[in-house]
């Protein structure tokens, strides 16, 4: 589900000023976080959902450098549940992917491709929200 469709499904309109692209590169994720955190306080987000846990680590770094306390002033959610998410301070709330299931599916897909029998190349895997310390209710409405 794309973020736009998920927001619309829940009656929320996307604010393009609050959507930043950071990809897998640390520098881009850090810059994207800084762009959000340098907004006027009343416009700044109270939570950031990072593309992955590495991006979330860079949001932590940007927040600390901007004097923003976690999670009191900014909640953060990552995606992947990779090391060191549970060891961060505060520990990172994240979405866990079933890496073992993904790996098995990839191997099956490779074997099917070698035999010329690829029937499906698009898969949706179950995920799990791992609630830790990096999220609280916003301090302001």
Short mmCIF file of N, CA, C and O in Angstrom, two decimals, residues 49 77-78 81 92-97 126-132 135:
data_model
loop_
_atom_site.label_atom_id
_atom_site.label_comp_id
_atom_site.label_asym_id
_atom_site.label_seq_id
_atom_site.Cartn_x
_atom_site.Cartn_y
_atom_site.Cartn_z
N UNK A 49 8.31 8.59 10.40
CA UNK A 49 8.40 7.18 10.01
C UNK A 49 9.51 7.10 8.98
O UNK A 49 9.40 7.65 7.89
N UNK A 77 9.77 5.96 14.16
CA UNK A 77 9.52 4.56 13.82
C UNK A 77 10.41 4.21 12.64
O UNK A 77 10.49 4.97 11.67
N UNK A 78 11.05 3.06 12.72
CA UNK A 78 11.87 2.56 11.62
C UNK A 78 11.17 1.42 10.90
O UNK A 78 9.99 1.15 11.13
N UNK A 81 13.63 -3.82 11.70
CA UNK A 81 14.01 -4.40 12.99
C UNK A 81 15.35 -5.10 12.90
O UNK A 81 15.50 -6.28 13.21
N UNK A 92 14.34 1.61 19.51
CA UNK A 92 13.58 2.02 18.33
C UNK A 92 12.34 1.18 18.10
O UNK A 92 12.42 -0.05 17.98
N UNK A 93 11.19 1.83 18.03
CA UNK A 93 9.97 1.18 17.57
C UNK A 93 10.15 0.98 16.07
O UNK A 93 10.60 1.89 15.36
N UNK A 94 9.79 -0.19 15.58
CA UNK A 94 10.06 -0.51 14.18
C UNK A 94 9.06 -1.53 13.66
O UNK A 94 8.27 -2.09 14.43
N UNK A 95 9.11 -1.76 12.38
CA UNK A 95 8.30 -2.79 11.73
C UNK A 95 9.23 -3.95 11.39
O UNK A 95 10.21 -3.76 10.68
N UNK A 96 8.93 -5.12 11.92
CA UNK A 96 9.76 -6.30 11.66
C UNK A 96 9.31 -6.99 10.39
O UNK A 96 8.12 -7.22 10.19
N UNK A 97 10.28 -7.30 9.55
CA UNK A 97 10.02 -8.07 8.34
C UNK A 97 10.42 -9.52 8.58
O UNK A 97 11.38 -9.78 9.31
N UNK A 126 3.93 -10.77 5.56
CA UNK A 126 3.39 -10.21 6.80
C UNK A 126 4.49 -9.45 7.55
O UNK A 126 5.66 -9.82 7.50
N UNK A 127 4.10 -8.40 8.22
CA UNK A 127 5.03 -7.63 9.04
C UNK A 127 4.46 -7.55 10.46
O UNK A 127 3.30 -7.90 10.69
N UNK A 128 5.29 -7.09 11.37
CA UNK A 128 4.86 -6.99 12.77
C UNK A 128 5.39 -5.69 13.37
O UNK A 128 6.59 -5.39 13.25
N UNK A 129 4.52 -4.93 14.00
CA UNK A 129 4.94 -3.73 14.72
C UNK A 129 5.64 -4.15 16.01
O UNK A 129 5.07 -4.92 16.80
N UNK A 130 6.86 -3.66 16.20
CA UNK A 130 7.62 -3.94 17.42
C UNK A 130 7.65 -2.64 18.22
O UNK A 130 8.39 -1.71 17.89
N UNK A 131 6.81 -2.56 19.24
CA UNK A 131 6.69 -1.34 20.03
C UNK A 131 7.80 -1.29 21.07
O UNK A 131 7.92 -2.19 21.90
N UNK A 132 8.57 -0.20 20.99
CA UNK A 132 9.63 0.00 21.98
C UNK A 132 9.48 1.40 22.55
O UNK A 132 8.36 1.88 22.71
N UNK A 135 8.44 5.95 20.71
CA UNK A 135 7.15 6.57 20.36
C UNK A 135 6.31 6.86 21.59
O UNK A 135 6.18 5.99 22.46
#
